[in-house]
Tab-separated table of C-alpha atoms in Angstrom:
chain	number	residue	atom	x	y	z
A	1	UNK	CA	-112.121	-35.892	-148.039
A	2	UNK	CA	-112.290	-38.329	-150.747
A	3	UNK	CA	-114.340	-37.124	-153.778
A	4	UNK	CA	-115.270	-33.608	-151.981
A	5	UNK	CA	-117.318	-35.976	-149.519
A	6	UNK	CA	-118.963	-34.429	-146.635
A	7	UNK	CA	-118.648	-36.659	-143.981
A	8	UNK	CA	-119.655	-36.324	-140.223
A	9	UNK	CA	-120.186	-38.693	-137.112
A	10	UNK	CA	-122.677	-38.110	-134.278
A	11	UNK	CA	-121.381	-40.477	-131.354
A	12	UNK	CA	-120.718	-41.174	-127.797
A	13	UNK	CA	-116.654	-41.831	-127.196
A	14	UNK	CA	-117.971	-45.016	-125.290
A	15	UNK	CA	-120.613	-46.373	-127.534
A	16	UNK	CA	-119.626	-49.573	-129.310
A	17	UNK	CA	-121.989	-48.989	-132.129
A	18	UNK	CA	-120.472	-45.423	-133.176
A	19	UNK	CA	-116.832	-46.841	-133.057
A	20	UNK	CA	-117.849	-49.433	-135.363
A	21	UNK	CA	-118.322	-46.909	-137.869
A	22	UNK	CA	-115.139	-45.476	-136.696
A	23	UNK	CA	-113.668	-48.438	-137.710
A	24	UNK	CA	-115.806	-48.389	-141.165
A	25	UNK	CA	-114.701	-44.854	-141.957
A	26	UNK	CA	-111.058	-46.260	-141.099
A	27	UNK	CA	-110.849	-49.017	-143.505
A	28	UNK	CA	-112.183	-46.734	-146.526
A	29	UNK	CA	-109.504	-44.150	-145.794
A	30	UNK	CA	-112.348	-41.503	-145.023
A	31	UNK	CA	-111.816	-38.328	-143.312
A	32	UNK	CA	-114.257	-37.165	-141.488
A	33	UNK	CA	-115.704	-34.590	-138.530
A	34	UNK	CA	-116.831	-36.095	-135.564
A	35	UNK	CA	-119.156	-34.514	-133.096
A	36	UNK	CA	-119.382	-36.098	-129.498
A	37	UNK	CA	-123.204	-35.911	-128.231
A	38	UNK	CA	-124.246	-35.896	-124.695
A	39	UNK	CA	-127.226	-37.831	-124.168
A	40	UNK	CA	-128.789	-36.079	-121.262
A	41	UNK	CA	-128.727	-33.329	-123.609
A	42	UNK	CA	-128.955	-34.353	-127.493
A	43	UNK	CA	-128.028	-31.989	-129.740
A	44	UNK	CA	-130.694	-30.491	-132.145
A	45	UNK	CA	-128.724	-31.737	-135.083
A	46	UNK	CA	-129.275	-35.715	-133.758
A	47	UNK	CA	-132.779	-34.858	-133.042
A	48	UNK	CA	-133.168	-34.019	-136.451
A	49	UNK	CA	-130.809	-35.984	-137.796
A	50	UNK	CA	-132.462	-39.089	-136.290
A	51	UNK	CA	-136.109	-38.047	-135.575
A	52	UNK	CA	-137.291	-41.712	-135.321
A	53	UNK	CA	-134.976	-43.002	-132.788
A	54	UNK	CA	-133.093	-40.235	-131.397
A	55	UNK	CA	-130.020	-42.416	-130.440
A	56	UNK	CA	-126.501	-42.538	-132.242
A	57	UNK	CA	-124.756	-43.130	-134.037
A	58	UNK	CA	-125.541	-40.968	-137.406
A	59	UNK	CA	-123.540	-40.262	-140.249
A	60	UNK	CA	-124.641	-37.570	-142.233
A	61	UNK	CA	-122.957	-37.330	-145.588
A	62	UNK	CA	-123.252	-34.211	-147.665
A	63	UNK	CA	-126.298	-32.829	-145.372
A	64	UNK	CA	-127.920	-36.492	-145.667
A	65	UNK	CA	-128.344	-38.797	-142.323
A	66	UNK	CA	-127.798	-42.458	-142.237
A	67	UNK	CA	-128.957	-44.198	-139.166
A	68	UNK	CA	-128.552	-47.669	-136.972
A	69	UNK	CA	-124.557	-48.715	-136.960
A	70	UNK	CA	-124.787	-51.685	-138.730
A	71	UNK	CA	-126.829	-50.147	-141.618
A	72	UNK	CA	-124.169	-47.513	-141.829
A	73	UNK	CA	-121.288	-49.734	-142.166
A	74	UNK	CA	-123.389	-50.890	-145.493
A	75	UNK	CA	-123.735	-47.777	-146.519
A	76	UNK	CA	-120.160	-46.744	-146.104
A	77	UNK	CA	-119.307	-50.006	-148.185
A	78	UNK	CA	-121.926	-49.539	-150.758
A	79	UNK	CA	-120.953	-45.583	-150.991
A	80	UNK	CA	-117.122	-45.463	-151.334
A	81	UNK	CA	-114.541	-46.973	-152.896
A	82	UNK	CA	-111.894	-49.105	-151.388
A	83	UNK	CA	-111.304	-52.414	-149.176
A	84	UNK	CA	-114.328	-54.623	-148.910
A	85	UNK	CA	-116.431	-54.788	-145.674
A	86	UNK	CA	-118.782	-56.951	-146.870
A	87	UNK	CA	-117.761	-60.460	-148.973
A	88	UNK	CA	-118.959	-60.301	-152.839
A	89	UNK	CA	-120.524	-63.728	-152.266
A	90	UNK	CA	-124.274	-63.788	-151.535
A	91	UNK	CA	-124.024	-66.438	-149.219
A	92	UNK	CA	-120.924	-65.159	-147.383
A	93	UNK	CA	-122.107	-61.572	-147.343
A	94	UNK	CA	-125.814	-63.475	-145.346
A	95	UNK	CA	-123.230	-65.079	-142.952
A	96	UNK	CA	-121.727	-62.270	-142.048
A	97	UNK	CA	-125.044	-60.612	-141.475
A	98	UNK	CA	-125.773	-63.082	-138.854
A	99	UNK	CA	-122.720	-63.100	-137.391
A	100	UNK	CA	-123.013	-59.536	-136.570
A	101	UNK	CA	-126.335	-59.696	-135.487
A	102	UNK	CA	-125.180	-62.581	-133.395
A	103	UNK	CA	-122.656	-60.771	-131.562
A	104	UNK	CA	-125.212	-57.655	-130.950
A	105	UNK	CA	-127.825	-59.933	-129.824
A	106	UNK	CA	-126.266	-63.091	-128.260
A	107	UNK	CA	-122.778	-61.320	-126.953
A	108	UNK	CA	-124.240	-57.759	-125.877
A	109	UNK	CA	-127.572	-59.082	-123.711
A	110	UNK	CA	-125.382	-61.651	-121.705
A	111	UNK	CA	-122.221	-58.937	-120.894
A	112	UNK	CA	-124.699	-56.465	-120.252
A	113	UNK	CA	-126.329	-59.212	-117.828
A	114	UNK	CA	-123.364	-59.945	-116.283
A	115	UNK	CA	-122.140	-56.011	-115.406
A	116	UNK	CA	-124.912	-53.978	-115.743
A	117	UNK	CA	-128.673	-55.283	-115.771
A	118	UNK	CA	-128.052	-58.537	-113.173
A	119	UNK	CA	-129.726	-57.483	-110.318
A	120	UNK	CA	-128.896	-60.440	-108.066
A	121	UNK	CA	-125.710	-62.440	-108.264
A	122	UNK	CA	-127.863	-65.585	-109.376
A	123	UNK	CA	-128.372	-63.523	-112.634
A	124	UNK	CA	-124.894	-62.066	-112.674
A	125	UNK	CA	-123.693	-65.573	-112.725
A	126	UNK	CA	-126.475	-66.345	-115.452
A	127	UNK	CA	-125.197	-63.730	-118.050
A	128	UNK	CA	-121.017	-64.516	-117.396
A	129	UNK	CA	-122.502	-68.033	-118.429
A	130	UNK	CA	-124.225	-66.859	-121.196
A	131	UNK	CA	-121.055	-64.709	-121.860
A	132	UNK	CA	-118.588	-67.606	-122.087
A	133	UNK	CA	-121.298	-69.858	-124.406
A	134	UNK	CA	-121.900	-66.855	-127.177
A	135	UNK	CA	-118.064	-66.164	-127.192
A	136	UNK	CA	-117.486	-69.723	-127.845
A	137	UNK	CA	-120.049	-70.154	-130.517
A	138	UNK	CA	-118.156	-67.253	-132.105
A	139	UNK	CA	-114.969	-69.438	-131.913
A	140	UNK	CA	-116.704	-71.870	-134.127
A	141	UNK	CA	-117.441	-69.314	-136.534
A	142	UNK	CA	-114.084	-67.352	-136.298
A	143	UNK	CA	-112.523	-71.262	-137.303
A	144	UNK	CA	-115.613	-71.720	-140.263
A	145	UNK	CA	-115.444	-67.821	-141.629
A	146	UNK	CA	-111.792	-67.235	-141.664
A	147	UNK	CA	-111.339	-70.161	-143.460
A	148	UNK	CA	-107.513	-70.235	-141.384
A	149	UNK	CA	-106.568	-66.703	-141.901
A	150	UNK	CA	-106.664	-63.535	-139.049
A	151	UNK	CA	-109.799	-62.717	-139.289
A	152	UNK	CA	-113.894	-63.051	-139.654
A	153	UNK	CA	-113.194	-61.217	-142.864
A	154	UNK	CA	-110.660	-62.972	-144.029
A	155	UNK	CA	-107.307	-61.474	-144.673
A	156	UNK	CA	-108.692	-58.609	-144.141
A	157	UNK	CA	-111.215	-57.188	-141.309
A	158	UNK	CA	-114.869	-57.286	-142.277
A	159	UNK	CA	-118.542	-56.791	-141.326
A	160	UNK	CA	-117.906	-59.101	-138.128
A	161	UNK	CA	-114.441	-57.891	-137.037
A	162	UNK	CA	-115.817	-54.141	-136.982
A	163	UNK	CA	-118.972	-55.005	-135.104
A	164	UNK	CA	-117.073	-57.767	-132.385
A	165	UNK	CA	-113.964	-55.698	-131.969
A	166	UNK	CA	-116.275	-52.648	-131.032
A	167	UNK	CA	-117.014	-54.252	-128.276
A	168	UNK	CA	-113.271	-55.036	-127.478
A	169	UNK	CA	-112.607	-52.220	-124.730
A	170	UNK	CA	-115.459	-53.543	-122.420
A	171	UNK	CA	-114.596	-56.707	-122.462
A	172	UNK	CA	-110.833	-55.985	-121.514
A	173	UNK	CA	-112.261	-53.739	-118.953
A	174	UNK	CA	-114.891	-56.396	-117.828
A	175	UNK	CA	-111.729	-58.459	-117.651
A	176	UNK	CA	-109.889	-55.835	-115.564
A	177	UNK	CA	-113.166	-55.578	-113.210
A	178	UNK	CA	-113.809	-59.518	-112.691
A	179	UNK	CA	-110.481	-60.449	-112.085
A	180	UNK	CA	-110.194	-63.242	-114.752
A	181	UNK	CA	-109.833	-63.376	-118.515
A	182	UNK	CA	-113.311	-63.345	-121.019
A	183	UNK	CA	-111.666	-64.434	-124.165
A	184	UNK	CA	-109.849	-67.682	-122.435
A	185	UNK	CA	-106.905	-69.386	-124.395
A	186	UNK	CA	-107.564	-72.771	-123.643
A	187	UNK	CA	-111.683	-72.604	-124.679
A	188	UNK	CA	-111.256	-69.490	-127.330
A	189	UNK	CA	-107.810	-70.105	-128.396
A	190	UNK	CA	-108.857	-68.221	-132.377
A	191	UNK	CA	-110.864	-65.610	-130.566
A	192	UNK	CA	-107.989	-64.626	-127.982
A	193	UNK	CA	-105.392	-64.611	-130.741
A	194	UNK	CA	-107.490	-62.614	-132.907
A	195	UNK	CA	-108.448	-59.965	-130.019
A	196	UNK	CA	-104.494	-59.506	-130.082
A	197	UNK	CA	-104.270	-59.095	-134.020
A	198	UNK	CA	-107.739	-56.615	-134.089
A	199	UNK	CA	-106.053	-54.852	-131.565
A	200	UNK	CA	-102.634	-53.601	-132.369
A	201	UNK	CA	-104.563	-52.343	-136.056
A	202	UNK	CA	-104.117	-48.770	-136.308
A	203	UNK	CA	-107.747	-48.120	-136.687
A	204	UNK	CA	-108.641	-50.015	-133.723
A	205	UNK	CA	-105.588	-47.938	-131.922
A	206	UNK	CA	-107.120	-45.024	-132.995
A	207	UNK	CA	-111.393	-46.304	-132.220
A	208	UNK	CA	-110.966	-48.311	-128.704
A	209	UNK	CA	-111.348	-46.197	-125.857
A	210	UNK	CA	-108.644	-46.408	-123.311
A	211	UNK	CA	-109.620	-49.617	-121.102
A	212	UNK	CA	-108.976	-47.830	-117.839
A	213	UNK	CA	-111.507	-45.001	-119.197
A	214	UNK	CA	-113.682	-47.518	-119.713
A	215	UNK	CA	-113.657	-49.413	-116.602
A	216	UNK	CA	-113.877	-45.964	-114.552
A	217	UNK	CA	-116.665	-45.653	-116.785
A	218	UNK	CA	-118.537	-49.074	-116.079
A	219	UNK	CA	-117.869	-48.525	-112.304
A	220	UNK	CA	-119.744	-45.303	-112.273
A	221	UNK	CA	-122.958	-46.423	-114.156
A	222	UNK	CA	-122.898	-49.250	-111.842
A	223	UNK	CA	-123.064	-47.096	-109.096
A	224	UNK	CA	-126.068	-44.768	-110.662
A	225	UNK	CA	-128.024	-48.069	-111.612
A	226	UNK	CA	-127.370	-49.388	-107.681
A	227	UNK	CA	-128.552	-46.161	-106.173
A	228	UNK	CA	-131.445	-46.039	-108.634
A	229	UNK	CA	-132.648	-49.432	-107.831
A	230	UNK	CA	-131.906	-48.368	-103.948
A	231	UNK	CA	-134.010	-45.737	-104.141
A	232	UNK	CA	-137.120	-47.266	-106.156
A	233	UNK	CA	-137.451	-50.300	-103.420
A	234	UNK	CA	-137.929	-47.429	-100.619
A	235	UNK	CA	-140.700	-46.077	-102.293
């Protein structure tokens, strides 16, 4: 490990926000352990680890814990050497803050709308709406922050590239579910292209779940939430 580092990841193989930092620890050229937790069961390492919100993903680096994905992915740029995550410039650096957040806020709510937490097909239809809106306010900023080249980062994959393109497996899978493509080429022309550039990187080869994993995956939660709902109206 670079510099005698001790490096290891608490995660969930499906969780977006712990193969973010998969992706972090990737473009820094870190080795690292990685521990898979099981969340009907946490570990008394993530417990401690994370007292105050008990979720992943942590790192812990040399016996210390860092916390909340997107707070770890500046901590892994701010700790080690190599490629840039986030831009030098103050204002750049603030846009790609909000970008992220964007995507985690804006993006997340309206898939999770449209496959998990819609309870009628009304609302379904509400958050694939809400889908196809934040996906194409991210083609706007894909066109402003790339400034013409592959990605959100620039030539290189940044804050935003980590944080969308952890999200990449469920959409394909979404995709693979619904019958009909998320990242359109004639309404997110930049986005689709860059999906297909994020994707054949090694570390994203290496991060992204299998998509068929995945969509087994988002078939079998759906069934738990539908027989959990099923059961609570015949009480």
């Amino acid at each position: 490990m670079a510099g005698g580092d001790d490096l290891k990841l608490l995660g969930t193989w499906p969780s977006p926000y712990a193969i973010r930092v998969k992706l972090a620890l990737a473009h820094k050229g870190l080795s690292y352990e990685y521990a898979e937790e099981d969340l009907a069961n946490k570990s008394e390492l993530l417990l401690s680890s994370n007292p105050v919100h008990r979720k992943i993903p942590v790192l812990i680096h040399n016996g210390v814990p860092v916390c909340e994905s997107n707070i770890i992915l500046e901590y892994i740029d701010e700790a080690f050497a190599g490629p840039s995550i986030l831009p030098a410039d103050p204002y750049e650096r603030a846009m790609a803050r909000f970008w992220a957040a964007y995507v985690d806020d804006k993006l997340l709510a309206a898939w999770a709308t449209m496959v998990f937490k819609g309870k009628t097909e009304e609302e379904k239809l509400e958050g694939k709406k809400a889908l196809f809106a934040a996906l194409e306010t991210l083609e706007g900023a894909l066109a402003k922050c790339s400034d013409g080249k592959d990605f959100f980062g620039g030539d290189t994959v940044g804050l935003v590239d980590m944080v969308l393109g952890s999200h990449l497996s469920f959409l394909k899978a979404t995709e693979a579910m619904a019958g009909e493509e998320i990242l359109r080429s004639d309404r997110t022309q930049l986005l689709a292209a860059w999906m297909a550039r994020f994707s054949e990187l090694d570390a994203a080869k290496a991060a992204l779940p299998d998509v068929d994993r995945v969509v087994e995956f988002a078939k079998m939660r759906q069934a738990r939430l539908a027989a959990a709902a099923a059961a609570a109206s015949n009480n």
